[in-house]
PDB file of C-alpha atoms in Angstrom:
ATOM      1  CA  MET A 246      99.175 209.993  96.650  1.00  0.00           C
ATOM      2  CA  LYS A 247      95.812 208.756  97.884  1.00  0.00           C
ATOM      3  CA  ARG A 248      96.014 205.668 100.114  1.00  0.00           C
ATOM      4  CA  TYR A 249      93.443 202.910  99.808  1.00  0.00           C
ATOM      5  CA  PRO A 250      92.498 200.409 102.510  1.00  0.00           C
ATOM      6  CA  LEU A 251      94.127 197.014 102.204  1.00  0.00           C
ATOM      7  CA  LEU A 252      90.763 195.282 101.684  1.00  0.00           C
ATOM      8  CA  VAL A 253      90.058 197.425  98.628  1.00  0.00           C
ATOM      9  CA  LEU A 254      93.444 196.580  97.145  1.00  0.00           C
ATOM     10  CA  LEU A 255      92.858 192.863  97.667  1.00  0.00           C
ATOM     11  CA  LEU A 256      89.472 193.020  95.979  1.00  0.00           C
ATOM     12  CA  LEU A 257      90.957 194.854  93.039  1.00  0.00           C
ATOM     13  CA  SER A 258      93.736 192.311  92.750  1.00  0.00           C
ATOM     14  CA  ALA A 259      91.296 189.436  92.516  1.00  0.00           C
ATOM     15  CA  CYS A 260      89.185 190.865  89.757  1.00  0.00           C
ATOM     16  CA  SER A 261      91.041 193.343  87.604  1.00  0.00           C
ATOM     17  CA  GLY A 262      92.256 192.355  84.153  1.00  0.00           C
ATOM     18  CA  GLY A 263      95.417 193.386  82.415  1.00  0.00           C
ATOM     19  CA  SER A 264      95.686 196.768  80.787  1.00  0.00           C
ATOM     20  CA  ASP A 265      96.609 197.654  77.243  1.00  0.00           C
ATOM     21  CA  SER A 266      97.629 201.116  76.084  1.00  0.00           C
ATOM     22  CA  ASN A 267      95.323 200.781  73.063  1.00  0.00           C
ATOM     23  CA  ARG A 268      92.281 199.512  74.945  1.00  0.00           C
ATOM     24  CA  PRO A 269      89.171 201.420  73.770  1.00  0.00           C
ATOM     25  CA  PRO A 270      86.341 202.357  76.147  1.00  0.00           C
ATOM     26  CA  PRO A 271      83.890 199.512  76.839  1.00  0.00           C
ATOM     27  CA  ARG A 272      80.665 199.125  74.876  1.00  0.00           C
ATOM     28  CA  PRO A 273      77.323 198.376  76.561  1.00  0.00           C
ATOM     29  CA  ALA A 274      76.573 194.909  77.904  1.00  0.00           C
ATOM     30  CA  GLY A 275      74.654 192.849  75.365  1.00  0.00           C
ATOM     31  CA  ALA A 276      76.177 194.692  72.413  1.00  0.00           C
ATOM     32  CA  ARG A 277      77.035 192.675  69.344  1.00  0.00           C
ATOM     33  CA  PRO A 278      80.669 191.464  69.412  1.00  0.00           C
ATOM     34  CA  VAL A 279      82.890 193.446  67.065  1.00  0.00           C
ATOM     35  CA  THR A 280      86.442 193.168  65.801  1.00  0.00           C
ATOM     36  CA  LEU A 281      88.550 196.149  66.814  1.00  0.00           C
ATOM     37  CA  ASN A 282      90.778 197.935  64.331  1.00  0.00           C
ATOM     38  CA  ILE A 283      93.522 199.121  66.680  1.00  0.00           C
ATOM     39  CA  PRO A 284      97.306 198.995  66.393  1.00  0.00           C
ATOM     40  CA  THR A 285      99.179 196.243  68.206  1.00  0.00           C
ATOM     41  CA  SER A 286     100.898 197.717  71.251  1.00  0.00           C
ATOM     42  CA  SER A 287     104.673 197.587  71.600  1.00  0.00           C
ATOM     43  CA  GLU A 288     104.188 195.495  74.748  1.00  0.00           C
ATOM     44  CA  THR A 289     102.222 192.879  72.824  1.00  0.00           C
ATOM     45  CA  ARG A 290     104.713 192.857  69.933  1.00  0.00           C
ATOM     46  CA  ALA A 291     107.533 192.245  72.400  1.00  0.00           C
ATOM     47  CA  CYS A 292     105.538 189.419  73.957  1.00  0.00           C
ATOM     48  CA  PHE A 293     104.990 187.795  70.550  1.00  0.00           C
ATOM     49  CA  ALA A 294     108.743 187.931  70.020  1.00  0.00           C
ATOM     50  CA  ASP A 295     109.331 186.321  73.415  1.00  0.00           C
ATOM     51  CA  LEU A 296     107.024 183.415  72.562  1.00  0.00           C
ATOM     52  CA  SER A 297     108.793 182.857  69.261  1.00  0.00           C
ATOM     53  CA  ARG A 298     112.208 182.994  70.912  1.00  0.00           C
ATOM     54  CA  ILE A 299     111.343 180.244  73.412  1.00  0.00           C
ATOM     55  CA  GLY A 300     109.959 177.990  70.687  1.00  0.00           C
ATOM     56  CA  VAL A 301     106.237 178.258  71.400  1.00  0.00           C
ATOM     57  CA  ARG A 302     103.793 177.667  68.559  1.00  0.00           C
ATOM     58  CA  TYR A 303     100.941 180.144  68.769  1.00  0.00           C
ATOM     59  CA  SER A 304      98.479 182.077  66.663  1.00  0.00           C
ATOM     60  CA  PRO A 305      97.729 185.783  67.303  1.00  0.00           C
ATOM     61  CA  LEU A 306      94.004 186.432  67.707  1.00  0.00           C
ATOM     62  CA  PRO A 307      92.038 189.422  66.403  1.00  0.00           C
ATOM     63  CA  ASP A 308      91.212 192.068  68.983  1.00  0.00           C
ATOM     64  CA  ARG A 309      87.543 191.759  69.948  1.00  0.00           C
ATOM     65  CA  ASP A 310      85.019 193.688  72.035  1.00  0.00           C
ATOM     66  CA  PHE A 311      82.156 191.596  73.405  1.00  0.00           C
ATOM     67  CA  GLY A 312      80.322 194.391  75.217  1.00  0.00           C
ATOM     68  CA  GLY A 313      79.969 195.166  78.896  1.00  0.00           C
ATOM     69  CA  GLY A 314      83.703 195.736  79.317  1.00  0.00           C
ATOM     70  CA  CYS A 315      84.606 192.254  78.055  1.00  0.00           C
ATOM     71  CA  GLN A 316      87.462 192.759  75.609  1.00  0.00           C
ATOM     72  CA  VAL A 317      90.153 190.430  74.292  1.00  0.00           C
ATOM     73  CA  ILE A 318      93.121 192.502  73.154  1.00  0.00           C
ATOM     74  CA  GLY A 319      96.668 191.359  72.435  1.00  0.00           C
ATOM     75  CA  ALA A 320      95.708 187.699  72.797  1.00  0.00           C
ATOM     76  CA  VAL A 321      97.041 184.442  71.395  1.00  0.00           C
ATOM     77  CA  GLN A 322      95.868 180.900  70.937  1.00  0.00           C
ATOM     78  CA  LEU A 323      98.591 178.563  72.166  1.00  0.00           C
ATOM     79  CA  ILE A 324      99.125 175.638  69.781  1.00  0.00           C
ATOM     80  CA  ASP A 325     102.128 173.799  71.241  1.00  0.00           C
ATOM     81  CA  VAL A 326     103.832 174.683  74.532  1.00  0.00           C
ATOM     82  CA  GLY A 327     105.725 171.414  74.936  1.00  0.00           C
ATOM     83  CA  LEU A 328     103.044 169.361  76.702  1.00  0.00           C
ATOM     84  CA  PRO A 329      99.272 169.036  76.326  1.00  0.00           C
ATOM     85  CA  VAL A 330      97.128 171.619  78.103  1.00  0.00           C
ATOM     86  CA  THR A 331      93.374 171.162  78.128  1.00  0.00           C
ATOM     87  CA  GLY A 332      90.730 173.871  78.198  1.00  0.00           C
ATOM     88  CA  ILE A 333      92.689 176.938  77.130  1.00  0.00           C
ATOM     89  CA  LYS A 334      91.385 179.190  74.407  1.00  0.00           C
ATOM     90  CA  GLY A 335      92.436 182.768  73.804  1.00  0.00           C
ATOM     91  CA  MET A 336      94.616 184.373  76.462  1.00  0.00           C
ATOM     92  CA  ARG A 337      96.446 187.686  76.593  1.00  0.00           C
ATOM     93  CA  CYS A 338     100.013 187.259  75.473  1.00  0.00           C
ATOM     94  CA  GLY A 339     101.536 188.268  78.804  1.00  0.00           C
ATOM     95  CA  LEU A 340      99.435 185.673  80.593  1.00  0.00           C
ATOM     96  CA  ALA A 341     100.450 183.045  78.028  1.00  0.00           C
ATOM     97  CA  ARG A 342     104.134 183.881  78.504  1.00  0.00           C
ATOM     98  CA  ALA A 343     103.882 183.605  82.295  1.00  0.00           C
ATOM     99  CA  PHE A 344     101.892 180.382  82.039  1.00  0.00           C
ATOM    100  CA  ILE A 345     104.490 178.756  79.799  1.00  0.00           C
ATOM    101  CA  GLY A 346     107.296 179.775  82.156  1.00  0.00           C
ATOM    102  CA  TRP A 347     105.381 178.295  85.080  1.00  0.00           C
ATOM    103  CA  ALA A 348     104.584 175.047  83.252  1.00  0.00           C
ATOM    104  CA  ARG A 349     108.126 174.513  82.013  1.00  0.00           C
ATOM    105  CA  SER A 350     110.202 175.808  84.921  1.00  0.00           C
ATOM    106  CA  GLY A 351     107.818 175.302  87.840  1.00  0.00           C
ATOM    107  CA  VAL A 352     105.472 172.383  87.282  1.00  0.00           C
ATOM    108  CA  ALA A 353     107.668 170.076  85.221  1.00  0.00           C
ATOM    109  CA  PRO A 354     110.720 169.990  87.528  1.00  0.00           C
ATOM    110  CA  ALA A 355     108.566 169.910  90.686  1.00  0.00           C
ATOM    111  CA  ALA A 356     106.706 166.819  89.495  1.00  0.00           C
ATOM    112  CA  HIS A 357     109.916 165.060  88.490  1.00  0.00           C
ATOM    113  CA  GLN A 358     111.764 165.877  91.713  1.00  0.00           C
ATOM    114  CA  ILE A 359     108.952 165.599  94.259  1.00  0.00           C
ATOM    115  CA  LEU A 360     106.603 163.020  92.774  1.00  0.00           C
ATOM    116  CA  GLY A 361     109.136 160.983  90.795  1.00  0.00           C
ATOM    117  CA  SER A 362     107.121 161.164  87.585  1.00  0.00           C
ATOM    118  CA  ASP A 363     106.809 163.626  84.734  1.00  0.00           C
ATOM    119  CA  VAL A 364     103.711 165.700  84.044  1.00  0.00           C
ATOM    120  CA  VAL A 365     102.166 164.672  80.718  1.00  0.00           C
ATOM    121  CA  LYS A 366      99.120 166.948  80.841  1.00  0.00           C
ATOM    122  CA  ILE A 367      97.956 170.118  82.581  1.00  0.00           C
ATOM    123  CA  GLU A 368      94.192 170.434  82.978  1.00  0.00           C
ATOM    124  CA  THR A 369      92.522 173.835  83.113  1.00  0.00           C
ATOM    125  CA  MET A 370      89.009 175.216  83.490  1.00  0.00           C
ATOM    126  CA  GLY A 371      89.600 177.794  80.789  1.00  0.00           C
ATOM    127  CA  THR A 372      90.699 181.340  80.222  1.00  0.00           C
ATOM    128  CA  TYR A 373      88.243 183.812  78.653  1.00  0.00           C
ATOM    129  CA  ALA A 374      84.746 184.196  80.115  1.00  0.00           C
ATOM    130  CA  CYS A 375      82.708 187.398  80.049  1.00  0.00           C
ATOM    131  CA  ARG A 376      81.696 187.482  83.721  1.00  0.00           C
ATOM    132  CA  ASN A 377      82.179 189.197  87.042  1.00  0.00           C
ATOM    133  CA  THR A 378      84.260 187.944  89.965  1.00  0.00           C
ATOM    134  CA  VAL A 379      82.826 185.536  92.508  1.00  0.00           C
ATOM    135  CA  GLY A 380      83.537 184.652  96.102  1.00  0.00           C
ATOM    136  CA  THR A 381      83.066 187.889  98.056  1.00  0.00           C
ATOM    137  CA  ALA A 382      79.914 189.957  98.429  1.00  0.00           C
ATOM    138  CA  SER A 383      81.443 193.217  97.212  1.00  0.00           C
ATOM    139  CA  ALA A 384      83.200 191.620  94.239  1.00  0.00           C
ATOM    140  CA  TYR A 385      80.179 190.513  92.228  1.00  0.00           C
ATOM    141  CA  THR A 386      79.862 193.853  90.444  1.00  0.00           C
ATOM    142  CA  ARG A 387      83.450 193.842  89.187  1.00  0.00           C
ATOM    143  CA  LEU A 388      84.683 192.167  86.033  1.00  0.00           C
ATOM    144  CA  SER A 389      86.884 189.145  86.458  1.00  0.00           C
ATOM    145  CA  GLY A 390      90.291 188.929  84.847  1.00  0.00           C
ATOM    146  CA  HIS A 391      88.701 186.210  82.725  1.00  0.00           C
ATOM    147  CA  ALA A 392      86.594 188.919  81.042  1.00  0.00           C
ATOM    148  CA  THR A 393      89.735 190.198  79.313  1.00  0.00           C
ATOM    149  CA  ALA A 394      91.325 186.756  78.757  1.00  0.00           C
ATOM    150  CA  ASN A 395      93.854 187.719  81.404  1.00  0.00           C
ATOM    151  CA  ALA A 396      93.273 184.803  83.787  1.00  0.00           C
ATOM    152  CA  VAL A 397      93.558 181.031  83.671  1.00  0.00           C
ATOM    153  CA  ASP A 398      92.193 178.454  86.123  1.00  0.00           C
ATOM    154  CA  ILE A 399      94.252 175.308  86.751  1.00  0.00           C
ATOM    155  CA  SER A 400      92.343 172.231  87.900  1.00  0.00           C
ATOM    156  CA  GLY A 401      94.715 169.271  87.721  1.00  0.00           C
ATOM    157  CA  PHE A 402      97.728 167.380  86.432  1.00  0.00           C
ATOM    158  CA  VAL A 403      98.191 163.962  84.814  1.00  0.00           C
ATOM    159  CA  LEU A 404     101.482 162.160  85.434  1.00  0.00           C
ATOM    160  CA  ALA A 405     103.365 159.699  83.273  1.00  0.00           C
ATOM    161  CA  ASP A 406     102.826 156.942  85.859  1.00  0.00           C
ATOM    162  CA  GLY A 407      99.051 157.301  85.491  1.00  0.00           C
ATOM    163  CA  ARG A 408      98.326 159.356  88.584  1.00  0.00           C
ATOM    164  CA  ARG A 409      95.964 162.311  88.317  1.00  0.00           C
ATOM    165  CA  ILE A 410      96.347 165.069  90.878  1.00  0.00           C
ATOM    166  CA  THR A 411      93.528 167.593  91.152  1.00  0.00           C
ATOM    167  CA  ILE A 412      93.153 170.751  93.190  1.00  0.00           C
ATOM    168  CA  GLN A 413      89.711 169.678  94.387  1.00  0.00           C
ATOM    169  CA  GLN A 414      90.703 166.239  95.633  1.00  0.00           C
ATOM    170  CA  ASP A 415      94.342 166.705  96.600  1.00  0.00           C
ATOM    171  CA  TRP A 416      94.849 170.233  97.933  1.00  0.00           C
ATOM    172  CA  ARG A 417      94.610 168.791 101.449  1.00  0.00           C
ATOM    173  CA  SER A 418      95.942 165.343 100.585  1.00  0.00           C
ATOM    174  CA  THR A 419      97.277 163.033 103.280  1.00  0.00           C
ATOM    175  CA  ASP A 420     100.231 162.278 100.978  1.00  0.00           C
ATOM    176  CA  PRO A 421     103.066 164.636 102.002  1.00  0.00           C
ATOM    177  CA  ALA A 422     104.686 164.470  98.559  1.00  0.00           C
ATOM    178  CA  VAL A 423     101.475 165.571  96.839  1.00  0.00           C
ATOM    179  CA  LEU A 424     101.069 168.405  99.342  1.00  0.00           C
ATOM    180  CA  ASP A 425     104.669 169.465  98.756  1.00  0.00           C
ATOM    181  CA  PHE A 426     104.169 169.418  94.987  1.00  0.00           C
ATOM    182  CA  LEU A 427     101.027 171.549  95.075  1.00  0.00           C
ATOM    183  CA  ARG A 428     102.482 174.090  97.501  1.00  0.00           C
ATOM    184  CA  THR A 429     105.687 174.248  95.448  1.00  0.00           C
ATOM    185  CA  ILE A 430     103.895 174.984  92.180  1.00  0.00           C
ATOM    186  CA  ARG A 431     101.770 177.643  93.883  1.00  0.00           C
ATOM    187  CA  ALA A 432     104.937 179.311  95.182  1.00  0.00           C
ATOM    188  CA  SER A 433     106.381 179.136  91.666  1.00  0.00           C
ATOM    189  CA  ALA A 434     103.234 180.754  90.276  1.00  0.00           C
ATOM    190  CA  CYS A 435     103.474 183.577  92.799  1.00  0.00           C
ATOM    191  CA  LYS A 436     106.824 184.543  91.261  1.00  0.00           C
ATOM    192  CA  ARG A 437     105.319 184.806  87.778  1.00  0.00           C
ATOM    193  CA  PHE A 438     101.737 186.054  88.138  1.00  0.00           C
ATOM    194  CA  GLY A 439     100.422 189.159  89.871  1.00  0.00           C
ATOM    195  CA  THR A 440      97.435 187.372  91.418  1.00  0.00           C
ATOM    196  CA  VAL A 441      97.411 183.734  92.528  1.00  0.00           C
ATOM    197  CA  LEU A 442      94.321 182.391  94.298  1.00  0.00           C
ATOM    198  CA  SER A 443      93.966 178.866  95.688  1.00  0.00           C
ATOM    199  CA  PRO A 444      91.513 176.974  97.919  1.00  0.00           C
ATOM    200  CA  ASP A 445      93.228 178.759 100.826  1.00  0.00           C
ATOM    201  CA  TYR A 446      91.776 182.061  99.558  1.00  0.00           C
ATOM    202  CA  ASN A 447      88.034 181.320  99.618  1.00  0.00           C
ATOM    203  CA  ALA A 448      85.440 178.635  98.906  1.00  0.00           C
ATOM    204  CA  ALA A 449      84.967 179.789  95.305  1.00  0.00           C
ATOM    205  CA  HIS A 450      88.457 178.452  94.522  1.00  0.00           C
ATOM    206  CA  TYR A 451      87.982 175.011  96.094  1.00  0.00           C
ATOM    207  CA  ASN A 452      88.707 173.236  92.809  1.00  0.00           C
ATOM    208  CA  HIS A 453      91.267 175.370  90.994  1.00  0.00           C
ATOM    209  CA  LEU A 454      94.216 177.740  91.086  1.00  0.00           C
ATOM    210  CA  HIS A 455      93.443 181.146  89.596  1.00  0.00           C
ATOM    211  CA  PHE A 456      96.378 182.900  87.897  1.00  0.00           C
ATOM    212  CA  GLU A 457      96.161 186.453  86.623  1.00  0.00           C
ATOM    213  CA  ASP A 458      98.751 188.544  84.791  1.00  0.00           C
ATOM    214  CA  ASP A 459      98.395 191.800  86.702  1.00  0.00           C
ATOM    215  CA  ARG A 460     100.602 193.751  89.088  1.00  0.00           C
ATOM    216  CA  ALA A 461      98.647 193.071  92.268  1.00  0.00           C
ATOM    217  CA  ASN A 462     101.393 191.034  93.979  1.00  0.00           C
ATOM    218  CA  PHE A 463      98.778 188.982  95.839  1.00  0.00           C
ATOM    219  CA  CYS A 464      99.300 185.275  96.551  1.00  0.00           C
ATOM    220  CA  ARG A 465      97.011 183.225  98.730  1.00  0.00           C
TER     221      ARG A 465
END
């Protein structure tokens, strides 16, 4: 099996989207968006069942091709995950499932135990965006995981006691409890997502945590 340099693997992990067995070849950039008539994969059907089993309200979205390799396949719109989440639109079902697990089993208990207050809102910078990766010179020509709705960017948290903790302002907080909380939820994310990027990765992530549902096994 051909071996690739570590740097190449890291670049791929930061920008590749999830795969789908039914994913058609990409159409040219600038092409008119079209709805795809393809069967729902068994992986996506199983994911839908998982969301229903854990009591998540969601709506399946039509498969769409936006041109230039930007495709949204096997995606859902989350309606109710148990607490408000701002900024999320369509996201691939596997990403949604991992995100819910992280929010419920990672963020919620960490806030209660470490900060002494419950999280009442998770703030994000969105999911789908037809664009390339940013942050490293050689990555600008590669599609981001956002281009397939397979990535979500987390920007902050609102607590029941009124505090608002943001990645931009608090990643290097002088409050040890806040630092512990943010490092704990990143560690929790690393157990659920293939790629986790934080301000420790590069300057492009100074204000958010980037989570991607791939198999890169890269956490920084």
